[in-house]
mmCIF file of C-alpha atoms in Angstrom:
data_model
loop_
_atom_site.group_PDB
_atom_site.id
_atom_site.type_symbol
_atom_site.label_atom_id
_atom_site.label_comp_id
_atom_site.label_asym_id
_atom_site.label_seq_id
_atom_site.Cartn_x
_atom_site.Cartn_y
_atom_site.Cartn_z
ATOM 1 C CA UNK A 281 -33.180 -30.521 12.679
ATOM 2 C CA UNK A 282 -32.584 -28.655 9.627
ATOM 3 C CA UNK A 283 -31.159 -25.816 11.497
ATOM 4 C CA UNK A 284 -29.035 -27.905 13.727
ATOM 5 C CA UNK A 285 -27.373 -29.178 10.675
ATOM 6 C CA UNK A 286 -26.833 -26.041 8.523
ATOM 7 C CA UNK A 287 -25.571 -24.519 11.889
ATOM 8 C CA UNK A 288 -22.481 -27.703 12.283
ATOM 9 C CA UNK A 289 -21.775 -27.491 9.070
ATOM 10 C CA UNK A 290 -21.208 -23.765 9.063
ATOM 11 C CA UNK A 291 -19.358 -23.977 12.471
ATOM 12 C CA UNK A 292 -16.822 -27.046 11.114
ATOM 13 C CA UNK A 293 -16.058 -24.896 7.615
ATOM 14 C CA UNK A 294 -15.687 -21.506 9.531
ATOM 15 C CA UNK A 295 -12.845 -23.926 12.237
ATOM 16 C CA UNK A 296 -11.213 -25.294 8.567
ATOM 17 C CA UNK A 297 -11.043 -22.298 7.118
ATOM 18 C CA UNK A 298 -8.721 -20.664 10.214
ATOM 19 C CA UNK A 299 -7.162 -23.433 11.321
ATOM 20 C CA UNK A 300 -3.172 -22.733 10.989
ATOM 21 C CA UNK A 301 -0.784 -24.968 9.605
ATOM 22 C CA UNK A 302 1.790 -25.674 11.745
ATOM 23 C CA UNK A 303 5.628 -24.963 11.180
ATOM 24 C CA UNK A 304 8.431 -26.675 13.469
ATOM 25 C CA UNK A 305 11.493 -26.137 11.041
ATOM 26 C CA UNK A 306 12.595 -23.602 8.320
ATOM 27 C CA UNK A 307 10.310 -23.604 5.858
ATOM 28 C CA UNK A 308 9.032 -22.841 2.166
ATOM 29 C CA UNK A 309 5.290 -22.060 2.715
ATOM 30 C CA UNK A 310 4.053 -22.800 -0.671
ATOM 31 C CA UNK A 311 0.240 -22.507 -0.777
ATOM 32 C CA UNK A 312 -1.863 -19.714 -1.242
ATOM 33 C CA UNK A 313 -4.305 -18.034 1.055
ATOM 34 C CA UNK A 314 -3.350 -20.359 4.046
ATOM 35 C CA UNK A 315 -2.411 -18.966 7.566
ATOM 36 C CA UNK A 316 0.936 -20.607 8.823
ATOM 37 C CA UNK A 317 1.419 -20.547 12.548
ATOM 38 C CA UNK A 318 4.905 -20.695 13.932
ATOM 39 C CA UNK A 319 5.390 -23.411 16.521
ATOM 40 C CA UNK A 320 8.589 -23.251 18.053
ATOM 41 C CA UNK A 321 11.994 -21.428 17.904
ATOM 42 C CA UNK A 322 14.151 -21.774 15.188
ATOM 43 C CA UNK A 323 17.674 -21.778 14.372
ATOM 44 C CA UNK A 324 18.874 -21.632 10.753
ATOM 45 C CA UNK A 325 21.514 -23.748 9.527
ATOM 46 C CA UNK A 326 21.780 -22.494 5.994
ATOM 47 C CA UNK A 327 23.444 -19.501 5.291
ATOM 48 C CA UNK A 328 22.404 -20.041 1.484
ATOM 49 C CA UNK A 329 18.856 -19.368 1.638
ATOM 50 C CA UNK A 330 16.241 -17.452 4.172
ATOM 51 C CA UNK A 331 15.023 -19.517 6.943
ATOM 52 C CA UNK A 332 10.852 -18.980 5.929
ATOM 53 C CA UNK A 333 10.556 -18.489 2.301
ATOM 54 C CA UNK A 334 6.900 -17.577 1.363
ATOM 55 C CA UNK A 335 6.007 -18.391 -2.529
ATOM 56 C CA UNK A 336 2.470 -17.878 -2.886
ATOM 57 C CA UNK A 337 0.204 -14.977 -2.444
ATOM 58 C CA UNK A 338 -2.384 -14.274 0.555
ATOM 59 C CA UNK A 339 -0.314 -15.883 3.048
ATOM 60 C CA UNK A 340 -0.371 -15.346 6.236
ATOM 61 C CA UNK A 341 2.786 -16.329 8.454
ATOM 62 C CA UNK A 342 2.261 -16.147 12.403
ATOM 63 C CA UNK A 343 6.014 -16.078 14.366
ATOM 64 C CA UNK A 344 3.678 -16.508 17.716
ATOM 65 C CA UNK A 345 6.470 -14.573 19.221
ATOM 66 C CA UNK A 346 8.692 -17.687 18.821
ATOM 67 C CA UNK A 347 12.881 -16.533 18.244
ATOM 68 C CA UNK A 348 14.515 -17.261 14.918
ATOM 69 C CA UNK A 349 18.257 -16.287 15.501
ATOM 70 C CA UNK A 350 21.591 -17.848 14.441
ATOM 71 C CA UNK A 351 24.162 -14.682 14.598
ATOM 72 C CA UNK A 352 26.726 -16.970 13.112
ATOM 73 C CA UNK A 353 25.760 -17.140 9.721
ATOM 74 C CA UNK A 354 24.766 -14.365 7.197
ATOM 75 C CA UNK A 355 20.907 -14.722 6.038
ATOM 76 C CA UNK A 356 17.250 -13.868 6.263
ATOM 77 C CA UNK A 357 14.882 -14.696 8.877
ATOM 78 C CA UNK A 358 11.691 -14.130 6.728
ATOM 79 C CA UNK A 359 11.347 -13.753 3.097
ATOM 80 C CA UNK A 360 8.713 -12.852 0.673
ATOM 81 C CA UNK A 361 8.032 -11.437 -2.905
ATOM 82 C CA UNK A 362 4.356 -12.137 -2.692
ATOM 83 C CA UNK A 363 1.543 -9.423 -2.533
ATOM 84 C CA UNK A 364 -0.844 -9.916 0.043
ATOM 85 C CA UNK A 365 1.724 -10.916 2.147
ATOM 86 C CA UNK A 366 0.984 -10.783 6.444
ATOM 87 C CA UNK A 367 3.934 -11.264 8.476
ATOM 88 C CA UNK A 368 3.017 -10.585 12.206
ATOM 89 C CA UNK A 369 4.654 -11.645 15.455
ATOM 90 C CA UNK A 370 8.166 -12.638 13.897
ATOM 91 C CA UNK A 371 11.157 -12.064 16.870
ATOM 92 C CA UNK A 372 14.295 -12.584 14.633
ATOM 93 C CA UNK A 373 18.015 -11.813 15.793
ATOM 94 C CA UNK A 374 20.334 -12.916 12.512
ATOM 95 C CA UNK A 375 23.411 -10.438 13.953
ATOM 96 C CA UNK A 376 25.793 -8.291 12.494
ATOM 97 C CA UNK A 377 25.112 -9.634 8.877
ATOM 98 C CA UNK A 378 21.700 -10.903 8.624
ATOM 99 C CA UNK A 379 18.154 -9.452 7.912
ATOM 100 C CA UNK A 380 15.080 -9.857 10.140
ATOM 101 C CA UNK A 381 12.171 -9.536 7.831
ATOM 102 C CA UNK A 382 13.210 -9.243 3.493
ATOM 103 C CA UNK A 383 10.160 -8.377 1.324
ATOM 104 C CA UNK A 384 10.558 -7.303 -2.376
ATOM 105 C CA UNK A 385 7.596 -6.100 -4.460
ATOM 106 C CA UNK A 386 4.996 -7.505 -1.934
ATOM 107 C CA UNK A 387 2.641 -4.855 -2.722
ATOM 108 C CA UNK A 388 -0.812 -4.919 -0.470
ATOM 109 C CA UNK A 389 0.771 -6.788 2.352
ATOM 110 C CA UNK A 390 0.902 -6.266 6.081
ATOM 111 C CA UNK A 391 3.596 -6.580 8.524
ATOM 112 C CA UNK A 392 2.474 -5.842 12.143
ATOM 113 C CA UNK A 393 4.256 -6.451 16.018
ATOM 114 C CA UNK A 394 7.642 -7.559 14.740
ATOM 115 C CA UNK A 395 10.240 -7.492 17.231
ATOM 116 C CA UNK A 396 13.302 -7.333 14.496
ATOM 117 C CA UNK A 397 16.366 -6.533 16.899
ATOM 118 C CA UNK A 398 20.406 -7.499 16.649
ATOM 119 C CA UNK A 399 20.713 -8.152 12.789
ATOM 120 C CA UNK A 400 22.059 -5.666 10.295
ATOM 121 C CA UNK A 401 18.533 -4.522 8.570
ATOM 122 C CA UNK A 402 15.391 -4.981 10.950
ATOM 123 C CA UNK A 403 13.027 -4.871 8.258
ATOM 124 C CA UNK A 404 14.406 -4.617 4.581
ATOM 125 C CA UNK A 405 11.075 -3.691 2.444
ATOM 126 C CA UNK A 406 11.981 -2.747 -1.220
ATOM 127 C CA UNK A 407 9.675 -1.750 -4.247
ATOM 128 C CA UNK A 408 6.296 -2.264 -2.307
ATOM 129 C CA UNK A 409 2.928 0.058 -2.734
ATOM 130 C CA UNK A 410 -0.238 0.090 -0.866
ATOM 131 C CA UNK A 411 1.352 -1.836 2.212
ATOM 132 C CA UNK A 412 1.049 -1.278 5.842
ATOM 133 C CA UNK A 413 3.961 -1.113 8.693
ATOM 134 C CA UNK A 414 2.701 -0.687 11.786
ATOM 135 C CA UNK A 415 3.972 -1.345 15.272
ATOM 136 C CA UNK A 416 7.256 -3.155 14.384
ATOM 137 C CA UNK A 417 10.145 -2.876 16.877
ATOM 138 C CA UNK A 418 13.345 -2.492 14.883
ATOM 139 C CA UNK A 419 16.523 -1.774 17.508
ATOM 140 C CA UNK A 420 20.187 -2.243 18.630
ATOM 141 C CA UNK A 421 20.464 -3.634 14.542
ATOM 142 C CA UNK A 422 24.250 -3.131 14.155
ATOM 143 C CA UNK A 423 27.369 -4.039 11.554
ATOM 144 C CA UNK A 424 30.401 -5.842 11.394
ATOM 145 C CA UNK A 425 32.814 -3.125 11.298
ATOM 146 C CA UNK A 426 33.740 -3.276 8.029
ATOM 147 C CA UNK A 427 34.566 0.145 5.774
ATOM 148 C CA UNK A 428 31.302 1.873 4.140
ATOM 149 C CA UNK A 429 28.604 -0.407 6.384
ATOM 150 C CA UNK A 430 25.121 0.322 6.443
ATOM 151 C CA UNK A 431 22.332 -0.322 9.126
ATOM 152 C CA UNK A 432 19.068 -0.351 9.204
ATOM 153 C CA UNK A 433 16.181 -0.254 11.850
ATOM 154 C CA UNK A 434 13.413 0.057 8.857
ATOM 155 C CA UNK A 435 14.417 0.235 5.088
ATOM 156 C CA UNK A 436 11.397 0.750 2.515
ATOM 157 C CA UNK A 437 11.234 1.999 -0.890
ATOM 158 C CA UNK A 438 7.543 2.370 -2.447
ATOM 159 C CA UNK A 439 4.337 4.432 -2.638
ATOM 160 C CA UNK A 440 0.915 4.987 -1.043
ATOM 161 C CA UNK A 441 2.144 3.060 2.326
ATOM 162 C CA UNK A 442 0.991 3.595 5.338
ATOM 163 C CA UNK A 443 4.226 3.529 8.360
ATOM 164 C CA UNK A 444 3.036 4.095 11.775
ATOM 165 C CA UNK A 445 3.742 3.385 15.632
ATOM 166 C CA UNK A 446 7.412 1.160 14.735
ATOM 167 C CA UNK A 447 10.047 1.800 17.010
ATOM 168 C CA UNK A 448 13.637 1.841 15.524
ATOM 169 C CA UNK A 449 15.967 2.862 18.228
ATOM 170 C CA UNK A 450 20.112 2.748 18.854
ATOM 171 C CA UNK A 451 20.822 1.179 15.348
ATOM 172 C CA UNK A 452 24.110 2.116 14.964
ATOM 173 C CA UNK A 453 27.583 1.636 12.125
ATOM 174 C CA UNK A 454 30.780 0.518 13.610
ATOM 175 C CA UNK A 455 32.201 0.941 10.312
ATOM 176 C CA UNK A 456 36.060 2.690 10.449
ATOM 177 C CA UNK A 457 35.297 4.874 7.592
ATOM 178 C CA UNK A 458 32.126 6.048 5.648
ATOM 179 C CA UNK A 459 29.190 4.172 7.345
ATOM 180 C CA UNK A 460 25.958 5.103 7.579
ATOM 181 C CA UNK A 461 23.431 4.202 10.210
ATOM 182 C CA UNK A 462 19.336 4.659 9.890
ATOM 183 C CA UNK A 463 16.339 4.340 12.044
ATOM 184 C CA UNK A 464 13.638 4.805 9.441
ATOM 185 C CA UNK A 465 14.779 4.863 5.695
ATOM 186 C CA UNK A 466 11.982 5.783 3.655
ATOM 187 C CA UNK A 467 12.101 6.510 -0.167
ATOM 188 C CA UNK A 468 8.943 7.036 -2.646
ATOM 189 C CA UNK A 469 5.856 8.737 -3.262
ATOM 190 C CA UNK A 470 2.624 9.645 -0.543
ATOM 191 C CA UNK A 471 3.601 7.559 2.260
ATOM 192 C CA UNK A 472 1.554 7.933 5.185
ATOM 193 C CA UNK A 473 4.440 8.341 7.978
ATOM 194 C CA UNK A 474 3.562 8.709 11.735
ATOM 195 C CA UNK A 475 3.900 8.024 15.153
ATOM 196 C CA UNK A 476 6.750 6.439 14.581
ATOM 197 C CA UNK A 477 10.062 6.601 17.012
ATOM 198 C CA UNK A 478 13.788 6.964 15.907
ATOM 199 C CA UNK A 479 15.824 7.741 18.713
ATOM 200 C CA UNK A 480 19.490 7.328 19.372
ATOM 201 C CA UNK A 481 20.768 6.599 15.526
ATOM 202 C CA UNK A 482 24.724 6.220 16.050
ATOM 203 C CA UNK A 483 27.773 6.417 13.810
ATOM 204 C CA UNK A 484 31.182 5.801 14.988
ATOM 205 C CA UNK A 485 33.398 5.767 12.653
ATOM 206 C CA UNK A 486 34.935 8.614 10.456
ATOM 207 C CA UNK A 487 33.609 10.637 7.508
ATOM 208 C CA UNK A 488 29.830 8.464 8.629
ATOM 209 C CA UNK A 489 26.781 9.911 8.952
ATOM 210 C CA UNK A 490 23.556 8.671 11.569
ATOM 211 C CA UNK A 491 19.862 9.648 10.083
ATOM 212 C CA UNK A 492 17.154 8.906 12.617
ATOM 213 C CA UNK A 493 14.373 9.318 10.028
ATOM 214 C CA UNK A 494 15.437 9.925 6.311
ATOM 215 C CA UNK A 495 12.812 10.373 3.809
ATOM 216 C CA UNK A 496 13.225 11.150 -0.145
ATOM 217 C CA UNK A 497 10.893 11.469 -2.626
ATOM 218 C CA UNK A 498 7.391 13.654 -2.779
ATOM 219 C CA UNK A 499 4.406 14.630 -1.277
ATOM 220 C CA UNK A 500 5.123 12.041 1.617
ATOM 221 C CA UNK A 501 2.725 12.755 5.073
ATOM 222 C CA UNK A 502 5.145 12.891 7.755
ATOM 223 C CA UNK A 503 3.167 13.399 11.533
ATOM 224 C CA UNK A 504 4.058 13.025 15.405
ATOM 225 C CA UNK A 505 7.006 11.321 14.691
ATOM 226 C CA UNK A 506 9.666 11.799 17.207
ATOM 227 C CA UNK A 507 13.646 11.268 17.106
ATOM 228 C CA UNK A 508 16.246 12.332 19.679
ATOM 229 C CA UNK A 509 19.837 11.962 20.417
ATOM 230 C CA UNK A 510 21.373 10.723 17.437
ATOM 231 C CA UNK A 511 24.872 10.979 17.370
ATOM 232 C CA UNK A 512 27.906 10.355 15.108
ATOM 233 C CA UNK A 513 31.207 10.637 16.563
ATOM 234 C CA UNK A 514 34.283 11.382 14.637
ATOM 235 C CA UNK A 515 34.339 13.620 11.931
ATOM 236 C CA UNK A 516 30.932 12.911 11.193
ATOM 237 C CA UNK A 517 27.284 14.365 10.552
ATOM 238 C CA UNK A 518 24.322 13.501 12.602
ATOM 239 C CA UNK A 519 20.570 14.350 10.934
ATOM 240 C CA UNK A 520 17.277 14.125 12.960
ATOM 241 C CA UNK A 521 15.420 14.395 10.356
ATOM 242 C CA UNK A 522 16.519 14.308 7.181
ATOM 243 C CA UNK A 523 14.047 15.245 4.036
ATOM 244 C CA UNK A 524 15.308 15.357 -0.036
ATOM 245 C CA UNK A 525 12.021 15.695 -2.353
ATOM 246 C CA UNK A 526 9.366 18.123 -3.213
ATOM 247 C CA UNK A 527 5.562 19.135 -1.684
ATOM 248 C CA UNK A 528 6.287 17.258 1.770
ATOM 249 C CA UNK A 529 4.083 17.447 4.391
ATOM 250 C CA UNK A 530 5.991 17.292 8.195
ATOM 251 C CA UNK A 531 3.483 17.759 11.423
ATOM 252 C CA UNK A 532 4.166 17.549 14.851
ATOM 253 C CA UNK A 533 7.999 16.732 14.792
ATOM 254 C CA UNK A 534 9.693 16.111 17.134
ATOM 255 C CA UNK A 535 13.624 16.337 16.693
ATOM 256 C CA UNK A 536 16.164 17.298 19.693
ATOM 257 C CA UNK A 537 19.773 16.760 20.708
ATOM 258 C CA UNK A 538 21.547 15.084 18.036
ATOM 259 C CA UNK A 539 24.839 15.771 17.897
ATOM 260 C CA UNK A 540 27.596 15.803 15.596
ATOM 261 C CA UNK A 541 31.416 15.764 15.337
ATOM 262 C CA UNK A 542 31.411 17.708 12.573
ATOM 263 C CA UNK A 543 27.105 18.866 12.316
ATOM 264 C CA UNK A 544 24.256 17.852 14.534
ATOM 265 C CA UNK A 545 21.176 19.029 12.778
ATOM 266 C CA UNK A 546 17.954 18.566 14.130
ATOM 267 C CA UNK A 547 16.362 18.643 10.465
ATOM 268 C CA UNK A 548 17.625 19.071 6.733
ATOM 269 C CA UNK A 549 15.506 19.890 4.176
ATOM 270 C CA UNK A 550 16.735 19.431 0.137
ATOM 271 C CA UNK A 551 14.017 20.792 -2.205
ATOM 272 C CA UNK A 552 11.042 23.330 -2.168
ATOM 273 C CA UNK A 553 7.640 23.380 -1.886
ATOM 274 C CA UNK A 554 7.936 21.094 1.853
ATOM 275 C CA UNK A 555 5.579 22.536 5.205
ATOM 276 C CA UNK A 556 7.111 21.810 8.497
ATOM 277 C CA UNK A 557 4.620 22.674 11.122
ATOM 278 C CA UNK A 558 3.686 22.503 14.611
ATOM 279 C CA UNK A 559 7.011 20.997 15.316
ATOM 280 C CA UNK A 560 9.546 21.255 18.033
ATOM 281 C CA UNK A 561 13.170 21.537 16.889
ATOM 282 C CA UNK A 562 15.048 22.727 19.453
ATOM 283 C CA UNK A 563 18.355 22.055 21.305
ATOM 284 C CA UNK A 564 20.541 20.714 18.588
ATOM 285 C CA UNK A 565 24.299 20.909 19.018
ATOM 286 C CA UNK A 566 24.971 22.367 15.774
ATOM 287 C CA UNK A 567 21.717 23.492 13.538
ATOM 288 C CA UNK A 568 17.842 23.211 14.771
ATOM 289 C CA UNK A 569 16.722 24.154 11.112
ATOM 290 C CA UNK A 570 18.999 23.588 7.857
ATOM 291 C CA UNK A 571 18.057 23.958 4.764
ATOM 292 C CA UNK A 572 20.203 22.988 2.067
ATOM 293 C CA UNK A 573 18.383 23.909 -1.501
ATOM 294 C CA UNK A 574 14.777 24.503 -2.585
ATOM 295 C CA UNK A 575 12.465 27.184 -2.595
ATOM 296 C CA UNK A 576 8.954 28.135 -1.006
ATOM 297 C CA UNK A 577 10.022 25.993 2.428
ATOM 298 C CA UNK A 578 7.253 26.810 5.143
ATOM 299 C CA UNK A 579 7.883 26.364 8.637
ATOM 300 C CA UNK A 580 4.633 27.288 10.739
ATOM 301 C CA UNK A 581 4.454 27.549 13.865
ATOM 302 C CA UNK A 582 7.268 25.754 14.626
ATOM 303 C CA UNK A 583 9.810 26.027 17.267
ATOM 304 C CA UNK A 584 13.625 26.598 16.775
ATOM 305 C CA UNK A 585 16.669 28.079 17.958
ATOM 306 C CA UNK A 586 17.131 30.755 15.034
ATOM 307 C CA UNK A 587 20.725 31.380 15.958
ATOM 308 C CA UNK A 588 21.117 27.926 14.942
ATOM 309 C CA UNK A 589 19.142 28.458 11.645
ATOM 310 C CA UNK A 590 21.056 27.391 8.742
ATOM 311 C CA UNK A 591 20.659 28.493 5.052
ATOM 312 C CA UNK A 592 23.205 27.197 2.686
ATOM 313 C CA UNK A 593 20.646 27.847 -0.477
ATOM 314 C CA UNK A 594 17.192 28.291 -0.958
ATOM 315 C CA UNK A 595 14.309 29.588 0.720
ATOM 316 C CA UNK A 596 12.972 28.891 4.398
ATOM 317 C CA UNK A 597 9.936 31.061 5.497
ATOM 318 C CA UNK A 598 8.947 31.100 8.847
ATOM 319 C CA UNK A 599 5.253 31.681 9.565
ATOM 320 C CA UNK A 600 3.118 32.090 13.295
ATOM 321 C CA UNK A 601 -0.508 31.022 13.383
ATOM 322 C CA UNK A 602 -1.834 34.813 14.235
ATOM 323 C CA UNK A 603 -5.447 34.905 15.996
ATOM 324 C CA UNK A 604 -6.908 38.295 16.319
ATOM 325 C CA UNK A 605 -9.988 38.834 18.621
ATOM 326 C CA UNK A 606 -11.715 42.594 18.123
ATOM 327 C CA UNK A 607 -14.396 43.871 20.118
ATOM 328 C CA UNK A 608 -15.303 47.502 21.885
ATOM 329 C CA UNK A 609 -14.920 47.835 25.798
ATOM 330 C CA UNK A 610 -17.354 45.982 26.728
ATOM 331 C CA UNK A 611 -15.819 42.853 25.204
ATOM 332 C CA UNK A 612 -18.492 42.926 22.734
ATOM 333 C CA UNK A 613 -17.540 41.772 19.367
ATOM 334 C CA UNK A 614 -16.756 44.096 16.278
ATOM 335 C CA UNK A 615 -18.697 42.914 13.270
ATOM 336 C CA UNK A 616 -17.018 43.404 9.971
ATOM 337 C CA UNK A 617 -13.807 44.578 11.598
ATOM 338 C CA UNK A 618 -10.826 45.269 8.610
ATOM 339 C CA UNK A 619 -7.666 44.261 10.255
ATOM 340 C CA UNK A 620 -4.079 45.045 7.931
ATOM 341 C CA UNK A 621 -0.737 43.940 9.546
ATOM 342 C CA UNK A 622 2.366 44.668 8.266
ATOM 343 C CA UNK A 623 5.801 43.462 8.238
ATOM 344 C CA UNK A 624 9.116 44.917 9.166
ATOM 345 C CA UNK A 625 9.262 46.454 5.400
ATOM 346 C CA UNK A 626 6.020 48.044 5.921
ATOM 347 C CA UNK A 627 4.489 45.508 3.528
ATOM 348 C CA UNK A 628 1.016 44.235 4.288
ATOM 349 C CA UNK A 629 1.332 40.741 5.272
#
C-alpha cells in the first residue's frame, strides 16, 4: 500500500510539474521556470509593445504552431531579455516593419522550429552567449521601401553559440537607395555555425548590397552551410559569403551563382589567419574567391574558378590535400620511403 501511494504521489507531482499554462491573448508571462503553451492564434492590437513579453527567467513559451500576425502595425511577436529563455514553435508574420522573435542578452536560452516568415527581421537575437539556434525557418522577411532599409532572415550578435539547420531564404530590401538585405547575420566570437541554408538574398535598389551569410568577428566554426543565388540588381554588390575577422574556420561551403550588378562574389574574406576548406565555390558571375585584406588566408582543397580569383590586398594560399602511395612492382609497399616535392620555384614544398 505503501508503494501504491509513493507511486500517485510521484505520478500527480511529475503531471504538475509539466503541465502548461495556457495563453489565449497577448501576454506578459511573468513567472519563472513555468512552461507556457500557446492556445490559439493571435492578432496584436498594440503597436506600442510586443505581443508575448517574457519577464522572468527559465521560461519556456510553446507557439504550438499557432499564427501571431498583424502586418498592419509595427511590433514584436515575441520578446525576451531573460536567460534561460526557450522559445519553440512560434509562426509569426508582423510584415514589412515588424520582428518575429526579439531577444536581448538572453544568454543560455534556446530557440528551436520557428517558422519566422513576412516581417522585417525573422529572428532579431542581440548580445546573447552560450545559446542555441537550431532549425528556425526565417524567409520572404522583406521592407517597406524606404531609403537605407535593412532585412533580416537571422540577426545575432554574441559568443560561444551554437547556429545550425535554420533556413533563411529570399529575404530581400526594396529600399531605392542603400539597402541591405541578409540571410544569416552573425557577429562575435566561436560560434558554432552549420548546416544552415541562405539562399536567394535579394537587393533591389541602388548602391545596396545582398549577404546570404555574413559573419564578423573571430575564430567562428563555419561548416556545410550552403547559399546560392543571391542577387542585387542595380548598381549593387551581391556576397555569398561574406567573412571580416581573424582565425576563422569555413568547411564544406557551399556558395554558387550570386550575381551582381556591379560584383557577384561567391565569398569575401577581410582579415588573415581564416581556412576555407573542402568547399565548392564555383560559378559566380563576377568573383568565386575575393579576398579583400589579411594575410596567411588558406584555401584547401577547395574548388574555384581561378580566373575569377580576386586579390585586392593580402594573402590567399591555395593548398591540395596530396596523398602519395610508394611501393616496388609488385605493389608491395616501400618502408621508410623519403619523398621531396617541389614547387614551380624549385622550392621544396
Amino acid at each position: 500500500a505503501f508503494v501504491l501511494v509513493a507511486s500517485i504521489f510521484l505520478v500527480s507531482f511529475v503531471s504538475a510539474m509539466i503541465s502548461p499554462t495556457e495563453v489565449r491573448e497577448c501576454s506578459v508571462l511573468t513567472q519563472a521556470n513555468k512552461y507556457y503553451l500557446l492556445m490559439n492564434p493571435l492578432v496584436p492590437t498594440d503597436p506600442s509593445k510586443p505581443c508575448i513579453i517574457i519577464t522572468a527567467p527559465n521560461i519556456t513559451f510553446d507557439g504550438n504552431s499557432k499564427l501571431i500576425s498583424n502586418p498592419n502595425i509595427s511590433t514584436i511577436a515575441v520578446y525576451s531579455n531573460q536567460p534561460q529563455t526557450i522559445i519553440k514553435y512560434v509562426r509569426a508574420s508582423m510584415g514589412k516593419n515588424g520582428i518575429g522573435i526579439k531577444l536581448e542578452n538572453t544568454d543560455n536560452s534556446e530557440i528551436y522550429g520557428n517558422i519566422l516568415n513576412e516581417n522585417r527581421i525573422g529572428l532579431y537575437a542581440e548580445d546573447i552567449d552560450n545559446s542555441k539556434i537550431i532549425k528556425n525557418i526565417a524567409n520572404s522577411n522583406y521592407d517597406d521601401g524606404s531609403n537605407y532599409g535593412r532585412v533580416y532572415g537571422i540577426y545575432l550578435t554574441g559568443s560561444n553559440n551554437e547556429i545550425r539547420e535554420n533556413t533563411a531564404n529570399y529575404n530581400t530590401d526594396h529600399s531605392n537607395f542603400g539597402g541591405r538585405s541578409y540571410g544569416l547575420y552573425i557577429v562575435g566570437l566561436s560560434n558554432d555555425i552549420y548546416d544552415n541554408t541562405a539562399n536567394s538574398t535579394r537587393v533591389y535598389g541602388i548602391n545596396g548590397n545582398s549577404y546570404g551569410i555574413y559573419v564578423a568577428g573571430n575564430y567562428n566554426h563555419i561548416e556545410s552551410d550552403t547559399t546560392n543565388g543571391n542577387y542585387a540588381r542595380t548598381e549593387s554588390y551581391s556576397y555569398g559569403v561574406y567573412v571580416a575577422g581573424n582565425d576563422n574556420i569555413l568547411d564544406k561551403i557551399t556558395s554558387a551563382l550570386n550575381q551582381g550588378n556591379w560584383f557577384g562574389t561567391n565569398i569575401h574574406i577581410n582579415g588573415m589567419n581564416n581556412l576555407i576548406k573542402d568547399s565548392d565555390l564555383s560559378l559566380s558571375s563576377s568573383f568565386d574567391a575575393e579576398m579583400f585584406s589579411g594575410t596567411n588566408n588558406i584555401f584547401l582543397n577547395t574548388v574555384y574558378d581561378s580566373a575569377k580569383e580576386n586579390v585586392y590586398s593580402g594573402e590567399l594560399i591555395r593548398q591540395w590535400y596530396l596523398d602519395i602511395k610508394v611501393q616496388n612492382k609488385s605493389a608491395v609497399p616501400i618502408k621508410d620511403a623519403e619523398i621531396r616535392i617541389y614547387s614551380a620555384s624549385s622550392n621544396v614544398a
